[in-house]
Amino acid sequence: MAGREGEGRRAEMADGADVTWAQELLDHLRPSGRDVRKVVAWLAGAAQADVALQDDAGNLLAGIRTPLDEALVADITTGRIASAALQDHDRHLRLVRVELPHPATAGVLAVARPAPFDRRTADIVTHTAGVLELLLRARETAAAGRRLRRATSDLRLAILQLLMVEDTVSARRVAAGLWPGLLDTDTACVYVAESRTEDRDRLAEECVSATSEQALVVRCPAVDAHVIVVTPGEGAAAELRELVGDRPGTFLGGSARQSLARTATAYGQAVSALAVAHFRPDRSAVYAERTHPERLMDPAALRDWAARVLRPLDALPHHTRAELLATTRLGLEFTAVNAAAVLGVSRNTVRARMERAEGLLGTDLSDLTVRATVHLALNTQAGHAQLPDGDGGADTRLADLLAGPALRTWAGELLCRLDTDTRNLRRTLRTWIAAGGNSERAAQLLGVHAQTVREHVRSAEPVLERQLLAGGSDLYEVVLAHLALGDLDQPDLQGANSGHPDAPVHG
């Protein structure tokens, strides 16, 4: 269009005050009006003509197809001539070359009308061709930008999924091409930011900007409102907290620092902290801010016990074992559907892997006390490098680990928060856990309506500062507290019980 600028000025001067068409044409360059089809339709009305925009292969891009001389069209698209004007029987034709952005070819703007072209109409056609070139180039640039952003987003997700299954070598190799040095670290923290679903794309872009592209920012494939941030550096936490503080309705949960191989564990911690963030004035929380039961157990005894619980999996090939452990950890934290989305596999694959783990361990994962116990063992072994060496005793049982005075004190202080509620939330919660998290079964045992059970459990969440109905590590901590106080029977880890139709992992 710039090349036609001088010609345009002369045309306007020749026509005197008639510049309305020019303003209308320029309006199509505004952000809200950039549409090739609308421009062609406008030209048809302004020139009182039939208009067609086609590429060098004859494909119609916009307008109404018009019969054209193929040899003349070829002369224009190949650059032999830039434009042509002719009379074909009872119609007058103007053909103008229009550069197409991708691939590097040209098209033809054809305008056919019954009346001859005066200076004004000819100028409109010439200027419109320039505007169409600009719009087509902008559209291709925008499309290329979208493809690049999508490819980058897919690559970030692929790296996260590799980290989730402990394949840190492949994750570093994939990341090195676009983000050199990003994963050249042994440890990292995981943060999960939550906003309204419609605001997530903008939140993700702001997370990239806030971390100066020194973090792995991923749109969560399982929860549409979540953005996952894996950050090796120490400075991202403050930046992300400031970002959340400036955005009402946005929340942030962070994990403790973990090895890259424990990204799945860190992700679960971040989601758990996110639940707490909903009850905090600053709308952010970090997992390490509260006491967790495993930290109150004898470390050496805990590690040896976990190794013994998971020993049936040791005979598997290393890759298969790591895949099974990672899938089971996520499957215990989330539904099969969400775990599958995070891992990039089908939900049937998640269920099959968990059923295999269940069979090898000789357990019934529909029992919440069993799930909490296996979850404790899995997370303990995943973090074994942080536990000291020592002989914890080959005969250590879960009951022994839970019998320590510090743990019992923690459990009592946690659950006694529920005692002030006259609805006896503590009894409802205990019954609901014993019923495998099944509200209908718990309601039958308590002689109340299932909705009442759900309301009681939901009411316990802000008091305990833990998500319960969603399952996962928050719920398992509460289960361990009940076990430590003897409010629930110890789980049976020898032999599988009958399947439970309402187990969350199969949901």
Coordinates of C-alpha atoms in Angstrom, one line a residue:
M1 CA 0.0 0.0 0.0
A2 CA 3.0 2.3 0.7
G3 CA 4.0 1.9 -3.0
R4 CA 0.7 3.3 -4.0
E5 CA 0.7 6.2 -1.6
G6 CA 1.6 9.0 -4.2
E7 CA -0.9 7.7 -6.6
G8 CA -3.6 7.7 -3.9
R9 CA -2.9 11.4 -3.0
R10 CA -3.2 12.4 -6.7
A11 CA -6.5 10.5 -7.0
E12 CA -8.0 12.2 -3.9
M13 CA -6.9 15.6 -5.2
A14 CA -8.4 14.9 -8.6
D15 CA -11.7 13.9 -7.1
G16 CA -11.9 17.0 -4.8
A17 CA -13.9 16.4 -1.6
D18 CA -14.9 12.8 -2.3
V19 CA -12.6 11.0 0.2
T20 CA -15.4 9.1 2.1
W21 CA -14.4 5.8 0.5
A22 CA -10.8 6.2 1.7
Q23 CA -11.9 6.6 5.3
E24 CA -14.2 3.6 5.0
L25 CA -11.4 1.5 3.5
L26 CA -9.0 2.6 6.3
D27 CA -11.6 1.6 8.9
H28 CA -11.0 -2.0 7.8
L29 CA -7.5 -1.8 9.1
R30 CA -8.7 -1.2 12.6
P31 CA -8.1 -4.2 15.0
S32 CA -11.9 -4.8 15.2
G33 CA -12.4 -4.8 11.4
R34 CA -9.6 -6.8 9.9
D35 CA -11.5 -9.3 7.8
V36 CA -10.5 -10.0 4.1
R37 CA -14.1 -11.1 3.3
K38 CA -15.6 -7.9 4.6
V39 CA -13.1 -5.8 2.6
V40 CA -14.0 -7.7 -0.6
A41 CA -17.7 -7.3 0.2
W42 CA -17.2 -3.5 0.9
L43 CA -15.4 -3.2 -2.5
A44 CA -18.3 -4.9 -4.3
G45 CA -20.6 -2.3 -2.8
A46 CA -18.4 0.7 -3.3
A47 CA -17.6 -0.2 -7.0
Q48 CA -21.1 -1.6 -7.7
A49 CA -19.4 -4.7 -9.1
D50 CA -18.9 -8.4 -8.7
V51 CA -15.6 -9.0 -6.9
A52 CA -13.4 -12.1 -6.5
L53 CA -10.1 -12.7 -4.8
Q54 CA -8.4 -15.9 -5.9
D55 CA -4.9 -17.4 -5.6
D56 CA -2.6 -18.6 -8.4
A57 CA -4.3 -22.0 -8.5
G58 CA -7.7 -20.5 -9.0
N59 CA -8.9 -21.1 -5.5
L60 CA -11.5 -18.5 -4.4
L61 CA -10.3 -16.7 -1.2
A62 CA -13.2 -14.3 -0.9
G63 CA -16.1 -12.8 -3.0
I64 CA -18.0 -14.3 -5.8
R65 CA -16.3 -16.4 -8.5
T66 CA -16.0 -14.6 -11.8
P67 CA -15.1 -16.1 -15.2
L68 CA -11.6 -15.0 -16.1
D69 CA -9.2 -15.5 -18.9
E70 CA -6.7 -18.1 -17.6
A71 CA -3.8 -16.8 -19.7
L72 CA -4.3 -13.3 -18.5
V73 CA -4.6 -14.4 -14.9
A74 CA -1.3 -16.4 -15.3
D75 CA 0.4 -13.3 -16.7
I76 CA -0.6 -11.4 -13.6
T77 CA 0.2 -14.0 -11.0
T78 CA 3.6 -14.8 -12.5
G79 CA 4.5 -11.1 -12.5
R80 CA 4.6 -10.5 -16.3
I81 CA 2.1 -7.7 -15.7
A82 CA 0.8 -6.0 -12.5
S83 CA -2.7 -5.3 -13.6
A84 CA -5.1 -5.3 -16.6
A85 CA -8.2 -3.5 -17.7
L86 CA -10.5 -4.8 -20.5
Q87 CA -14.0 -5.0 -21.7
D88 CA -15.5 -8.5 -22.1
H89 CA -18.8 -8.3 -23.9
D90 CA -21.2 -6.3 -21.7
R91 CA -18.9 -6.2 -18.6
H92 CA -15.8 -4.1 -17.8
L93 CA -13.0 -5.9 -15.9
R94 CA -10.1 -4.8 -13.7
L95 CA -7.6 -7.4 -12.6
V96 CA -4.9 -6.4 -10.0
R97 CA -2.1 -8.5 -8.7
V98 CA -2.2 -9.2 -4.9
E99 CA 0.8 -10.5 -3.1
L100 CA 0.0 -13.6 -0.9
P101 CA 2.2 -14.1 2.2
H102 CA 2.5 -17.9 2.3
P103 CA 3.7 -19.5 0.2
A104 CA 5.4 -16.7 -1.6
T105 CA 2.9 -16.4 -4.5
A106 CA 0.4 -14.0 -5.9
G107 CA -3.3 -13.9 -6.4
V108 CA -5.7 -11.8 -8.5
L109 CA -8.3 -9.3 -7.4
A110 CA -10.9 -9.3 -10.1
V111 CA -13.6 -6.6 -10.3
A112 CA -16.4 -6.9 -13.0
R113 CA -19.1 -4.3 -13.5
P114 CA -21.5 -3.2 -16.3
A115 CA -20.3 0.4 -16.3
P116 CA -16.8 1.6 -17.4
F117 CA -14.3 2.3 -14.6
D118 CA -13.9 6.0 -13.9
R119 CA -10.9 7.5 -12.0
R120 CA -12.6 7.2 -8.6
T121 CA -13.6 3.5 -9.0
A122 CA -10.2 2.6 -10.4
D123 CA -8.5 4.2 -7.4
I124 CA -10.8 2.3 -5.0
V125 CA -9.8 -1.0 -6.6
T126 CA -6.0 -0.1 -6.5
H127 CA -6.1 0.9 -2.9
T128 CA -8.3 -2.0 -1.9
A129 CA -5.7 -4.4 -3.4
G130 CA -3.1 -2.8 -1.1
V131 CA -5.3 -3.1 2.0
L132 CA -5.9 -6.8 1.1
E133 CA -2.2 -7.4 0.9
L134 CA -1.7 -5.9 4.4
L135 CA -4.5 -7.9 5.9
L136 CA -3.4 -11.2 4.3
R137 CA 0.2 -10.6 5.6
A138 CA -1.1 -9.7 9.1
R139 CA -3.4 -12.8 9.1
E140 CA -0.5 -15.1 8.1
T141 CA 1.8 -13.5 10.8
A142 CA -0.9 -13.9 13.4
A143 CA -1.4 -17.6 12.3
A144 CA 2.3 -18.2 12.5
G145 CA 2.4 -16.7 15.9
R146 CA -0.4 -18.9 17.1
R147 CA 1.3 -22.0 15.6
L148 CA 4.5 -21.0 17.4
R149 CA 2.8 -20.4 20.7
R150 CA 0.9 -23.7 20.4
A151 CA 4.1 -25.6 19.6
T152 CA 5.9 -24.0 22.5
S153 CA 3.0 -24.8 24.8
D154 CA 3.0 -28.5 23.6
L155 CA 6.8 -28.7 24.2
R156 CA 6.5 -27.3 27.7
L157 CA 3.8 -29.9 28.5
A158 CA 5.9 -32.7 27.1
I159 CA 8.8 -31.7 29.3
L160 CA 6.5 -31.6 32.4
Q161 CA 5.1 -35.1 31.5
L162 CA 8.7 -36.5 31.3
L163 CA 9.4 -35.0 34.7
M164 CA 6.2 -36.5 36.1
V165 CA 7.5 -40.0 35.2
E166 CA 11.0 -39.3 36.5
D167 CA 12.6 -39.2 33.1
T168 CA 14.8 -36.2 33.9
V169 CA 17.4 -37.1 31.3
S170 CA 14.9 -36.8 28.4
A171 CA 13.3 -33.7 30.0
R172 CA 16.6 -31.9 30.1
R173 CA 17.4 -33.0 26.5
V174 CA 14.1 -31.7 25.2
A175 CA 14.3 -28.4 27.2
A176 CA 17.9 -27.7 26.1
G177 CA 16.9 -26.7 22.6
L178 CA 14.7 -23.8 23.6
W179 CA 15.6 -23.0 27.2
P180 CA 19.3 -23.8 27.6
G181 CA 20.2 -24.3 31.3
L182 CA 16.5 -24.3 32.5
L183 CA 16.8 -27.8 34.0
D184 CA 20.5 -27.8 34.8
T185 CA 19.6 -28.3 38.4
D186 CA 19.0 -31.1 40.9
T187 CA 16.0 -29.5 42.6
A188 CA 13.0 -27.4 41.8
C189 CA 9.8 -26.1 43.3
V190 CA 6.4 -26.5 41.7
Y191 CA 3.7 -23.8 41.9
V192 CA 0.1 -24.0 40.8
A193 CA -1.7 -20.8 40.1
E194 CA -5.5 -20.7 39.8
S195 CA -7.7 -18.2 38.1
R196 CA -11.0 -18.1 36.2
T197 CA -10.8 -20.4 33.2
E198 CA -11.3 -17.6 30.7
D199 CA -8.4 -15.7 32.3
R200 CA -5.9 -18.6 32.3
D201 CA -4.1 -17.8 29.0
R202 CA -3.3 -14.3 30.2
L203 CA -2.3 -15.6 33.6
A204 CA 0.1 -18.1 31.9
E205 CA 1.7 -15.3 29.9
E206 CA 2.1 -13.2 33.0
C207 CA 3.8 -16.1 34.8
V208 CA 6.2 -16.4 31.9
S209 CA 7.0 -12.7 32.1
A210 CA 7.2 -12.7 36.0
T211 CA 9.7 -15.5 36.0
S212 CA 11.7 -14.0 33.1
E213 CA 11.3 -17.2 31.1
Q214 CA 13.5 -19.0 33.7
A215 CA 10.8 -21.4 34.7
L216 CA 8.7 -24.1 33.0
V217 CA 5.2 -22.6 32.6
V218 CA 2.5 -25.1 31.6
R219 CA -1.2 -24.8 31.1
C220 CA -2.5 -27.7 33.2
P221 CA -4.0 -30.4 30.9
A222 CA -6.2 -31.6 33.7
V223 CA -7.7 -28.5 35.3
D224 CA -8.7 -25.7 32.9
A225 CA -8.2 -23.0 35.6
H226 CA -4.7 -24.0 36.6
V227 CA -1.2 -23.0 35.4
I228 CA 1.7 -25.1 36.6
V229 CA 5.1 -23.5 37.1
V230 CA 8.3 -25.5 37.7
T231 CA 11.0 -23.2 38.8
P232 CA 14.6 -24.2 39.6
G233 CA 15.5 -20.7 40.9
E234 CA 14.8 -19.1 44.3
G235 CA 13.4 -15.8 43.1
A236 CA 10.3 -17.0 41.4
A237 CA 8.2 -17.4 44.6
A238 CA 8.2 -13.7 45.4
E239 CA 7.4 -12.8 41.8
L240 CA 4.5 -15.2 41.6
R241 CA 3.1 -14.1 45.0
E242 CA 3.3 -10.5 43.8
L243 CA 1.5 -11.5 40.6
V244 CA -1.3 -13.2 42.5
G245 CA -1.6 -10.2 44.9
D246 CA -2.3 -7.9 42.0
R247 CA -5.0 -10.2 40.5
P248 CA -8.2 -10.6 42.5
G249 CA -9.7 -14.1 42.3
T250 CA -6.3 -15.7 41.7
F251 CA -4.7 -18.2 44.1
L252 CA -1.2 -19.7 44.4
G253 CA 0.0 -23.0 46.0
G254 CA 3.7 -24.0 46.1
S255 CA 5.6 -27.2 47.0
A256 CA 8.6 -27.7 49.1
R257 CA 11.9 -27.9 47.2
Q258 CA 12.2 -31.4 45.7
S259 CA 14.5 -33.2 43.4
L260 CA 13.5 -33.1 39.7
A261 CA 12.7 -36.8 39.9
R262 CA 10.0 -35.9 42.5
T263 CA 8.2 -33.4 40.3
A264 CA 5.0 -35.5 40.6
T265 CA 5.3 -35.3 44.4
A266 CA 6.0 -31.6 44.3
Y267 CA 2.9 -31.1 42.0
G268 CA 0.7 -32.9 44.5
Q269 CA 2.1 -30.7 47.3
A270 CA 1.4 -27.6 45.3
V271 CA -2.2 -28.6 44.6
S272 CA -2.6 -29.3 48.4
A273 CA -1.2 -25.9 49.2
L274 CA -3.5 -24.3 46.7
A275 CA -6.4 -25.6 48.7
V276 CA -5.1 -23.9 51.8
A277 CA -4.5 -20.7 49.8
H278 CA -8.2 -20.3 49.3
F279 CA -8.5 -19.7 53.1
R280 CA -5.6 -17.3 53.3
P281 CA -5.9 -13.5 53.1
D282 CA -3.0 -13.2 50.7
R283 CA -4.4 -16.1 48.6
S284 CA -1.1 -18.0 48.6
A285 CA 0.4 -20.9 50.6
V286 CA 3.4 -23.1 50.5
Y287 CA 3.3 -26.8 51.4
A288 CA 6.2 -26.6 53.9
E289 CA 4.3 -24.1 56.0
R290 CA 2.5 -26.8 58.0
T291 CA 3.5 -29.9 59.8
H292 CA 3.0 -33.2 58.0
P293 CA 2.8 -36.5 59.7
E294 CA 5.8 -38.2 58.0
R295 CA 8.1 -35.5 59.4
L296 CA 7.1 -36.6 62.9
M297 CA 8.1 -40.3 62.3
D298 CA 11.5 -41.9 62.8
P299 CA 13.1 -41.3 59.4
A300 CA 15.2 -44.5 59.3
A301 CA 12.2 -46.7 60.4
L302 CA 9.9 -44.9 58.0
R303 CA 12.3 -45.5 55.0
D304 CA 12.8 -49.2 55.9
W305 CA 9.1 -49.7 56.4
A306 CA 8.3 -48.1 53.0
A307 CA 10.9 -50.2 51.2
R308 CA 9.3 -53.3 52.7
V309 CA 5.8 -52.3 51.6
L310 CA 6.9 -51.6 48.1
R311 CA 9.4 -54.5 47.7
P312 CA 7.0 -56.5 45.4
L313 CA 7.6 -53.9 42.8
D314 CA 11.4 -54.2 42.9
A315 CA 11.5 -57.1 40.5
L316 CA 10.1 -55.0 37.7
P317 CA 12.5 -53.4 35.1
H318 CA 13.6 -50.0 36.2
H319 CA 11.6 -48.0 33.6
T320 CA 8.5 -50.0 34.2
R321 CA 8.8 -49.7 37.9
A322 CA 9.3 -45.9 37.7
E323 CA 6.4 -45.6 35.4
L324 CA 4.2 -47.6 37.7
L325 CA 5.2 -45.7 40.8
A326 CA 4.7 -42.3 39.2
T327 CA 1.3 -43.3 37.8
T328 CA 0.2 -44.7 41.2
R329 CA 1.3 -41.6 43.1
L330 CA -0.7 -39.4 40.8
G331 CA -3.6 -41.8 40.7
L332 CA -3.8 -41.6 44.5
E333 CA -3.7 -37.8 44.3
F334 CA -6.2 -37.3 41.6
T335 CA -8.9 -39.0 39.6
A336 CA -7.9 -41.3 36.8
V337 CA -9.0 -38.8 34.2
N338 CA -6.9 -35.9 35.6
A339 CA -3.9 -38.2 36.3
A340 CA -4.1 -39.3 32.6
A341 CA -4.2 -35.7 31.4
V342 CA -1.2 -34.8 33.4
L343 CA 0.8 -37.8 32.3
G344 CA -0.3 -37.7 28.6
V345 CA -1.8 -41.2 28.6
S346 CA -5.4 -42.6 28.5
R347 CA -7.4 -43.0 31.7
N348 CA -7.6 -46.7 31.0
T349 CA -3.8 -46.8 31.0
V350 CA -3.8 -45.2 34.4
R351 CA -6.3 -47.6 35.8
A352 CA -4.5 -50.6 34.3
R353 CA -1.2 -49.5 35.9
M354 CA -2.8 -48.9 39.3
E355 CA -4.6 -52.3 39.2
R356 CA -1.2 -53.9 38.4
A357 CA 0.4 -52.1 41.4
E358 CA -2.6 -53.1 43.6
G359 CA -2.1 -56.7 42.6
L360 CA 1.6 -56.7 43.1
L361 CA 1.3 -55.0 46.5
G362 CA -1.6 -57.3 47.6
T363 CA -3.7 -54.4 48.7
D364 CA -7.2 -53.0 48.1
L365 CA -6.8 -49.4 47.0
S366 CA -10.6 -48.7 47.4
D367 CA -9.9 -48.6 51.2
L368 CA -9.0 -45.1 52.2
T369 CA -6.7 -46.3 55.0
V370 CA -4.9 -48.5 52.5
R371 CA -4.7 -45.7 50.0
A372 CA -3.2 -43.4 52.7
T373 CA -0.7 -46.0 53.7
V374 CA 0.5 -46.7 50.2
H375 CA 0.6 -43.0 49.5
L376 CA 2.9 -42.6 52.5
A377 CA 5.1 -45.4 51.3
L378 CA 5.3 -44.1 47.8
N379 CA 6.2 -40.5 48.8
T380 CA 8.7 -41.8 51.4
Q381 CA 10.6 -43.9 48.9
A382 CA 10.5 -41.1 46.3
G383 CA 12.3 -38.9 48.8
H384 CA 14.6 -41.6 50.2
A385 CA 17.7 -39.5 49.4
Q386 CA 16.6 -37.0 52.0
L387 CA 16.3 -39.6 54.7
P388 CA 19.3 -40.7 56.8
D389 CA 20.8 -44.2 56.7
G390 CA 20.2 -46.5 59.5
D391 CA 18.5 -49.7 60.7
G392 CA 14.9 -48.9 61.3
G393 CA 14.1 -52.4 62.2
A394 CA 12.8 -55.1 59.9
D395 CA 9.7 -55.6 62.0
T396 CA 8.5 -52.0 62.0
R397 CA 4.8 -51.7 61.4
L398 CA 2.6 -48.8 60.5
A399 CA 1.2 -48.8 64.0
D400 CA 4.7 -48.4 65.3
L401 CA 5.3 -45.4 63.1
L402 CA 2.1 -43.8 64.2
A403 CA 2.6 -44.4 67.9
G404 CA 5.2 -41.7 68.6
P405 CA 4.1 -39.0 71.0
A406 CA 4.8 -36.1 68.6
L407 CA 2.7 -37.7 66.0
R408 CA -0.2 -38.4 68.4
T409 CA 0.0 -34.9 69.7
W410 CA -0.2 -33.5 66.1
A411 CA -3.2 -35.8 65.3
G412 CA -5.0 -34.8 68.4
E413 CA -4.5 -31.1 67.8
L414 CA -5.6 -31.4 64.2
L415 CA -8.9 -33.4 64.8
C416 CA -9.9 -31.6 68.0
R417 CA -10.5 -28.5 65.9
L418 CA -13.7 -30.2 64.8
D419 CA -15.0 -30.7 68.3
T420 CA -16.4 -27.2 68.7
D421 CA -19.0 -27.8 66.0
T422 CA -22.3 -29.0 67.5
R423 CA -23.1 -31.0 64.3
N424 CA -20.4 -33.6 65.4
L425 CA -18.4 -33.2 62.3
R426 CA -15.7 -35.4 63.7
R427 CA -18.0 -38.4 63.9
T428 CA -19.3 -37.8 60.4
L429 CA -15.8 -37.5 59.0
R430 CA -14.6 -40.7 60.7
T431 CA -17.6 -42.6 59.4
W432 CA -17.2 -41.2 55.9
I433 CA -13.5 -42.3 55.8
A434 CA -14.4 -45.8 57.1
A435 CA -17.0 -46.0 54.3
G436 CA -14.3 -45.4 51.7
G437 CA -15.4 -41.8 51.1
N438 CA -18.8 -43.0 50.0
S439 CA -21.4 -40.5 51.3
E440 CA -24.4 -42.8 50.7
R441 CA -22.9 -45.6 52.7
A442 CA -21.8 -43.2 55.5
A443 CA -25.3 -41.8 55.6
Q444 CA -26.8 -45.2 56.1
L445 CA -24.4 -45.9 59.0
L446 CA -25.2 -42.5 60.6
G447 CA -29.0 -42.5 59.8
V448 CA -28.9 -39.2 58.0
H449 CA -29.2 -38.0 54.4
A450 CA -26.2 -38.3 52.0
Q451 CA -26.3 -34.6 51.4
T452 CA -25.9 -34.0 55.1
V453 CA -22.7 -36.1 55.1
R454 CA -21.3 -34.2 52.2
E455 CA -22.2 -30.9 53.9
H456 CA -20.4 -32.0 57.1
V457 CA -17.3 -33.1 55.2
R458 CA -17.3 -29.8 53.3
S459 CA -17.7 -27.9 56.5
A460 CA -14.7 -29.7 58.0
E461 CA -12.4 -28.5 55.1
P462 CA -11.8 -24.9 56.2
V463 CA -11.5 -26.0 59.8
L464 CA -8.8 -28.5 59.0
E465 CA -7.4 -26.3 56.2
R466 CA -7.4 -29.4 53.9
Q467 CA -9.3 -30.6 50.9
L468 CA -11.3 -33.7 51.7
L469 CA -13.9 -34.4 49.1
A470 CA -11.3 -34.0 46.3
G471 CA -9.2 -36.8 47.9
G472 CA -5.4 -36.7 47.7
S473 CA -2.7 -36.0 50.2
D474 CA -4.8 -33.6 52.3
L475 CA -7.3 -36.4 52.9
Y476 CA -4.6 -39.0 53.6
E477 CA -3.1 -36.8 56.3
V478 CA -6.5 -36.7 58.0
V479 CA -6.8 -40.5 57.6
L480 CA -3.3 -41.0 59.2
A481 CA -4.4 -38.7 62.1
H482 CA -7.4 -41.0 62.7
L483 CA -5.2 -44.0 62.6
A484 CA -2.7 -42.5 65.0
L485 CA -5.4 -41.9 67.6
G486 CA -7.0 -45.3 67.1
D487 CA -10.2 -43.9 65.6
L488 CA -9.9 -46.2 62.6
D489 CA -8.7 -49.8 62.2
Q490 CA -5.2 -50.4 60.9
P491 CA -5.2 -51.1 57.2
D492 CA -4.7 -54.7 55.8
L493 CA -1.7 -54.7 53.5
Q494 CA -1.7 -58.4 53.1
G495 CA -4.0 -59.6 50.4
A496 CA -6.6 -57.7 48.4
N497 CA -10.2 -57.2 49.7
S498 CA -13.1 -57.0 47.3
G499 CA -13.3 -54.1 45.0
H500 CA -15.1 -50.9 46.0
P501 CA -17.3 -49.4 43.3
D502 CA -17.0 -45.9 44.6
A503 CA -13.2 -45.6 44.9
P504 CA -12.1 -42.2 43.7
V505 CA -9.3 -43.5 41.6
H506 CA -11.8 -45.4 39.4
G507 CA -13.9 -42.3 39.0

